[in-house]
Amino acid sequence: SDLLESGKPLYSQGKEELIIRHFFKDRRDGFYVDLGCWQWEKASTTLYLERHLGWSGLAIDALPHLRDAWVANRPKAKFLNYLVTDHSGTFEKFYAAGPLSSTEKGHVKELTGADSPAVREISVPTITRNELLEQNGVNKIDFSQSTSKRSSRPRWQGSTSSATSPN
C-alpha cells in the first residue's frame, strides 16, 4: 500500500500510526483502549485516530500528572489513572524517572543510568481489565494497545475482548 510505503506518521514514534490506519482502512468513529498512554501527543499511536478519524477511547496511565494535558488536548479520550493488573482495589508502587516508568524500581534505574533524574516512587490504584471496561461501559474495542513492555506483574488479565477488526 502507498500509505505504508510512502506515508509519514504525524504523531507516532515509528510507523505504528500508518500500520493502524492501513489495517482499519482509515475507518471513522472507532473505539480504542490505550494502556500506558503516556503523553497526549508525543509518540502517540491513537492521536491520529482521534483527531482525524473521529475515534474515541480510554487512555490509561499510572502517572497521574499526565491527566491535565490529556483532558485539555484530547476531548474524545477519557484519561484514567490506574495500574491495570490481575487485581483491583489496592495501591501499588510505581517508579518514574524522566520519560521512563515501571512497576520495578530496578528496571528504571537500569535504563536511566547514573546521571539521570532521580527515580521517584508513587502509589497507584489497581484495577482489572474487566472492571475497568465494565465501569466505563465498554462493550466493543476496535483497537487496543499496551506500551507496558517489562514487568513481572500480569496485565490485561480476565479479558473480555480486545480483538481488532477493520469492519
PDB file of C-alpha atoms in Angstrom:
ATOM      1  CA  SER A   1       0.000   0.000   0.000  1.00  0.00           C
ATOM      2  CA  ASP A   2       1.157   3.547  -0.741  1.00  0.00           C
ATOM      3  CA  LEU A   3       0.371   4.586   2.825  1.00  0.00           C
ATOM      4  CA  LEU A   4       2.765   2.035   4.292  1.00  0.00           C
ATOM      5  CA  GLU A   5       5.484   2.648   1.726  1.00  0.00           C
ATOM      6  CA  SER A   6       5.474   6.409   1.375  1.00  0.00           C
ATOM      7  CA  GLY A   7       3.274   7.744   4.180  1.00  0.00           C
ATOM      8  CA  LYS A   8       4.710   9.781   7.023  1.00  0.00           C
ATOM      9  CA  PRO A   9       3.322   9.440  10.527  1.00  0.00           C
ATOM     10  CA  LEU A  10       2.152  12.673  12.139  1.00  0.00           C
ATOM     11  CA  TYR A  11       2.333  11.566  15.759  1.00  0.00           C
ATOM     12  CA  SER A  12       3.607   8.035  16.331  1.00  0.00           C
ATOM     13  CA  GLN A  13       7.229   7.285  17.110  1.00  0.00           C
ATOM     14  CA  GLY A  14       7.595   4.897  14.189  1.00  0.00           C
ATOM     15  CA  LYS A  15       5.220   3.621  11.530  1.00  0.00           C
ATOM     16  CA  GLU A  16       2.658   2.305  14.037  1.00  0.00           C
ATOM     17  CA  GLU A  17       0.175   5.019  13.072  1.00  0.00           C
ATOM     18  CA  LEU A  18       0.439   4.101   9.373  1.00  0.00           C
ATOM     19  CA  ILE A  19       0.038   0.380  10.073  1.00  0.00           C
ATOM     20  CA  ILE A  20      -3.077   1.035  12.166  1.00  0.00           C
ATOM     21  CA  ARG A  21      -4.549   3.333   9.521  1.00  0.00           C
ATOM     22  CA  HIS A  22      -3.829   0.765   6.812  1.00  0.00           C
ATOM     23  CA  PHE A  23      -5.357  -2.078   8.837  1.00  0.00           C
ATOM     24  CA  PHE A  24      -8.546  -0.131   9.559  1.00  0.00           C
ATOM     25  CA  LYS A  25      -8.616   1.467   6.095  1.00  0.00           C
ATOM     26  CA  ASP A  26      -8.945   4.926   7.738  1.00  0.00           C
ATOM     27  CA  ARG A  27     -12.300   3.852   9.197  1.00  0.00           C
ATOM     28  CA  ARG A  28     -14.061   6.556  11.154  1.00  0.00           C
ATOM     29  CA  ASP A  29     -15.564   6.588  14.650  1.00  0.00           C
ATOM     30  CA  GLY A  30     -13.893   3.562  16.216  1.00  0.00           C
ATOM     31  CA  PHE A  31     -13.031   2.963  19.863  1.00  0.00           C
ATOM     32  CA  TYR A  32      -9.549   2.404  21.294  1.00  0.00           C
ATOM     33  CA  VAL A  33      -8.002   1.458  24.630  1.00  0.00           C
ATOM     34  CA  ASP A  34      -4.519   2.895  25.104  1.00  0.00           C
ATOM     35  CA  LEU A  35      -2.847   1.272  28.116  1.00  0.00           C
ATOM     36  CA  GLY A  36       0.317   3.096  29.113  1.00  0.00           C
ATOM     37  CA  CYS A  37      -0.776   6.090  27.030  1.00  0.00           C
ATOM     38  CA  TRP A  38       1.942   8.423  28.384  1.00  0.00           C
ATOM     39  CA  GLN A  39       1.879  11.919  26.848  1.00  0.00           C
ATOM     40  CA  TRP A  40      -1.161  13.037  24.888  1.00  0.00           C
ATOM     41  CA  GLU A  41       0.776  13.838  21.696  1.00  0.00           C
ATOM     42  CA  LYS A  42       4.405  12.709  21.752  1.00  0.00           C
ATOM     43  CA  ALA A  43       4.805   9.237  20.195  1.00  0.00           C
ATOM     44  CA  SER A  44       1.029   8.680  20.209  1.00  0.00           C
ATOM     45  CA  THR A  45      -0.430   5.855  18.148  1.00  0.00           C
ATOM     46  CA  THR A  46      -4.016   6.941  18.884  1.00  0.00           C
ATOM     47  CA  LEU A  47      -3.950  10.717  18.297  1.00  0.00           C
ATOM     48  CA  TYR A  48      -4.364  10.386  14.529  1.00  0.00           C
ATOM     49  CA  LEU A  49      -7.376   8.123  15.026  1.00  0.00           C
ATOM     50  CA  GLU A  50      -8.971  10.627  17.388  1.00  0.00           C
ATOM     51  CA  ARG A  51      -8.088  13.909  15.698  1.00  0.00           C
ATOM     52  CA  HIS A  52      -8.501  12.936  12.042  1.00  0.00           C
ATOM     53  CA  LEU A  53     -10.908   9.981  12.066  1.00  0.00           C
ATOM     54  CA  GLY A  54     -13.236  10.793  14.969  1.00  0.00           C
ATOM     55  CA  TRP A  55     -12.295   7.871  17.209  1.00  0.00           C
ATOM     56  CA  SER A  56     -12.753   7.990  20.967  1.00  0.00           C
ATOM     57  CA  GLY A  57     -11.317   5.855  23.714  1.00  0.00           C
ATOM     58  CA  LEU A  58      -9.823   5.203  27.103  1.00  0.00           C
ATOM     59  CA  ALA A  59      -6.322   6.436  27.893  1.00  0.00           C
ATOM     60  CA  ILE A  60      -4.876   4.664  30.939  1.00  0.00           C
ATOM     61  CA  ASP A  61      -1.607   5.530  32.613  1.00  0.00           C
ATOM     62  CA  ALA A  62      -0.112   5.084  36.078  1.00  0.00           C
ATOM     63  CA  LEU A  63       1.324   8.613  36.075  1.00  0.00           C
ATOM     64  CA  PRO A  64      -1.353  10.994  37.412  1.00  0.00           C
ATOM     65  CA  HIS A  65       0.437  14.194  36.333  1.00  0.00           C
ATOM     66  CA  LEU A  66      -0.404  13.349  32.690  1.00  0.00           C
ATOM     67  CA  ARG A  67      -4.162  13.821  33.266  1.00  0.00           C
ATOM     68  CA  ASP A  68      -4.434  17.603  32.827  1.00  0.00           C
ATOM     69  CA  ALA A  69      -2.758  17.643  29.409  1.00  0.00           C
ATOM     70  CA  TRP A  70      -4.913  14.719  28.221  1.00  0.00           C
ATOM     71  CA  VAL A  71      -8.102  16.409  29.395  1.00  0.00           C
ATOM     72  CA  ALA A  72      -7.104  19.733  27.779  1.00  0.00           C
ATOM     73  CA  ASN A  73      -5.954  18.298  24.439  1.00  0.00           C
ATOM     74  CA  ARG A  74      -7.759  15.009  23.825  1.00  0.00           C
ATOM     75  CA  PRO A  75     -11.520  15.675  24.210  1.00  0.00           C
ATOM     76  CA  LYS A  76     -12.560  12.271  22.850  1.00  0.00           C
ATOM     77  CA  ALA A  77     -10.301  10.377  25.252  1.00  0.00           C
ATOM     78  CA  LYS A  78     -11.149   9.593  28.852  1.00  0.00           C
ATOM     79  CA  PHE A  79      -7.946   9.581  30.909  1.00  0.00           C
ATOM     80  CA  LEU A  80      -7.849   7.086  33.782  1.00  0.00           C
ATOM     81  CA  ASN A  81      -5.085   6.833  36.370  1.00  0.00           C
ATOM     82  CA  TYR A  82      -4.641   3.123  37.140  1.00  0.00           C
ATOM     83  CA  LEU A  83      -2.209   0.282  37.152  1.00  0.00           C
ATOM     84  CA  VAL A  84      -4.078  -2.432  35.227  1.00  0.00           C
ATOM     85  CA  THR A  85      -3.276  -5.805  36.739  1.00  0.00           C
ATOM     86  CA  ASP A  86      -4.858  -9.071  37.896  1.00  0.00           C
ATOM     87  CA  HIS A  87      -6.497  -7.496  40.974  1.00  0.00           C
ATOM     88  CA  SER A  88      -8.402  -4.351  41.959  1.00  0.00           C
ATOM     89  CA  GLY A  89      -8.735  -2.152  44.961  1.00  0.00           C
ATOM     90  CA  THR A  90      -5.147  -1.933  46.162  1.00  0.00           C
ATOM     91  CA  PHE A  91      -2.435   0.667  45.711  1.00  0.00           C
ATOM     92  CA  GLU A  92       0.866  -0.453  44.201  1.00  0.00           C
ATOM     93  CA  LYS A  93       4.278   1.169  44.000  1.00  0.00           C
ATOM     94  CA  PHE A  94       5.215   2.639  40.639  1.00  0.00           C
ATOM     95  CA  TYR A  95       8.559   4.218  39.752  1.00  0.00           C
ATOM     96  CA  ALA A  96       9.327   7.049  37.346  1.00  0.00           C
ATOM     97  CA  ALA A  97      12.430   8.905  36.195  1.00  0.00           C
ATOM     98  CA  GLY A  98      12.057  11.326  33.316  1.00  0.00           C
ATOM     99  CA  PRO A  99      10.215   9.571  30.475  1.00  0.00           C
ATOM    100  CA  LEU A 100      10.797   6.079  31.919  1.00  0.00           C
ATOM    101  CA  SER A 101       8.466   4.335  34.343  1.00  0.00           C
ATOM    102  CA  SER A 102       7.877   0.828  35.633  1.00  0.00           C
ATOM    103  CA  THR A 103       6.467  -1.279  38.441  1.00  0.00           C
ATOM    104  CA  GLU A 104      10.066  -2.344  39.052  1.00  0.00           C
ATOM    105  CA  LYS A 105      12.468   0.219  40.510  1.00  0.00           C
ATOM    106  CA  GLY A 106      15.497  -1.739  39.282  1.00  0.00           C
ATOM    107  CA  HIS A 107      14.201  -1.608  35.715  1.00  0.00           C
ATOM    108  CA  VAL A 108      14.002   2.199  35.779  1.00  0.00           C
ATOM    109  CA  LYS A 109      17.454   2.510  37.369  1.00  0.00           C
ATOM    110  CA  GLU A 110      18.918   0.094  34.818  1.00  0.00           C
ATOM    111  CA  LEU A 111      17.587   2.107  31.883  1.00  0.00           C
ATOM    112  CA  THR A 112      18.253   5.600  33.198  1.00  0.00           C
ATOM    113  CA  GLY A 113      21.887   5.217  34.203  1.00  0.00           C
ATOM    114  CA  ALA A 114      23.884   7.052  36.832  1.00  0.00           C
ATOM    115  CA  ASP A 115      23.417  10.687  35.719  1.00  0.00           C
ATOM    116  CA  SER A 116      19.683  10.524  35.089  1.00  0.00           C
ATOM    117  CA  PRO A 117      16.903  12.140  37.102  1.00  0.00           C
ATOM    118  CA  ALA A 118      16.187  10.608  40.484  1.00  0.00           C
ATOM    119  CA  VAL A 119      13.725   7.743  40.494  1.00  0.00           C
ATOM    120  CA  ARG A 120      10.546   8.774  42.258  1.00  0.00           C
ATOM    121  CA  GLU A 121       8.061   6.397  43.808  1.00  0.00           C
ATOM    122  CA  ILE A 122       4.316   6.929  43.544  1.00  0.00           C
ATOM    123  CA  SER A 123       1.337   4.933  44.757  1.00  0.00           C
ATOM    124  CA  VAL A 124      -1.155   3.974  42.034  1.00  0.00           C
ATOM    125  CA  PRO A 125      -4.620   2.387  42.342  1.00  0.00           C
ATOM    126  CA  THR A 126      -5.012  -1.045  40.728  1.00  0.00           C
ATOM    127  CA  ILE A 127      -7.867  -2.315  38.603  1.00  0.00           C
ATOM    128  CA  THR A 128      -8.517  -5.388  36.467  1.00  0.00           C
ATOM    129  CA  ARG A 129      -9.168  -5.023  32.784  1.00  0.00           C
ATOM    130  CA  ASN A 130     -12.720  -6.337  33.059  1.00  0.00           C
ATOM    131  CA  GLU A 131     -13.566  -3.997  35.916  1.00  0.00           C
ATOM    132  CA  LEU A 132     -12.092  -1.037  34.034  1.00  0.00           C
ATOM    133  CA  LEU A 133     -14.121  -1.839  30.918  1.00  0.00           C
ATOM    134  CA  GLU A 134     -17.336  -2.508  32.870  1.00  0.00           C
ATOM    135  CA  GLN A 135     -17.027   0.722  34.887  1.00  0.00           C
ATOM    136  CA  ASN A 136     -16.679   2.664  31.642  1.00  0.00           C
ATOM    137  CA  GLY A 137     -19.466   0.910  29.729  1.00  0.00           C
ATOM    138  CA  VAL A 138     -17.134  -0.539  27.099  1.00  0.00           C
ATOM    139  CA  ASN A 139     -18.714  -3.363  25.102  1.00  0.00           C
ATOM    140  CA  LYS A 140     -16.557  -3.225  21.982  1.00  0.00           C
ATOM    141  CA  ILE A 141     -12.922  -2.347  21.416  1.00  0.00           C
ATOM    142  CA  ASP A 142     -11.714  -1.753  17.888  1.00  0.00           C
ATOM    143  CA  PHE A 143      -8.070  -1.178  18.764  1.00  0.00           C
ATOM    144  CA  SER A 144      -6.196  -1.943  21.959  1.00  0.00           C
ATOM    145  CA  GLN A 145      -2.556  -1.315  22.698  1.00  0.00           C
ATOM    146  CA  SER A 146      -0.280  -1.653  25.669  1.00  0.00           C
ATOM    147  CA  THR A 147       3.036   0.108  25.861  1.00  0.00           C
ATOM    148  CA  SER A 148       3.851  -1.696  29.094  1.00  0.00           C
ATOM    149  CA  LYS A 149       6.828  -3.722  27.989  1.00  0.00           C
ATOM    150  CA  ARG A 150       8.540  -5.184  31.005  1.00  0.00           C
ATOM    151  CA  SER A 151       7.048  -6.140  34.321  1.00  0.00           C
ATOM    152  CA  SER A 152       6.641  -9.192  36.451  1.00  0.00           C
ATOM    153  CA  ARG A 153       3.035  -8.184  37.158  1.00  0.00           C
ATOM    154  CA  PRO A 154       0.224  -9.520  34.982  1.00  0.00           C
ATOM    155  CA  ARG A 155      -1.795  -7.009  32.981  1.00  0.00           C
ATOM    156  CA  TRP A 156      -4.968  -7.264  30.937  1.00  0.00           C
ATOM    157  CA  GLN A 157      -5.995 -10.349  32.920  1.00  0.00           C
ATOM    158  CA  GLY A 158      -9.535 -11.718  32.708  1.00  0.00           C
ATOM    159  CA  SER A 159     -10.069 -10.386  29.226  1.00  0.00           C
ATOM    160  CA  THR A 160     -13.433  -9.844  27.622  1.00  0.00           C
ATOM    161  CA  SER A 161     -12.201  -8.949  24.154  1.00  0.00           C
ATOM    162  CA  SER A 162      -9.506  -6.777  22.684  1.00  0.00           C
ATOM    163  CA  ALA A 163      -9.763  -8.102  19.184  1.00  0.00           C
ATOM    164  CA  THR A 164      -9.075  -5.711  16.377  1.00  0.00           C
ATOM    165  CA  SER A 165     -11.192  -5.666  13.286  1.00  0.00           C
ATOM    166  CA  PRO A 166     -11.233  -3.412  10.251  1.00  0.00           C
ATOM    167  CA  ASN A 167     -15.014  -3.821   9.919  1.00  0.00           C
TER     168      ASN A 167
END
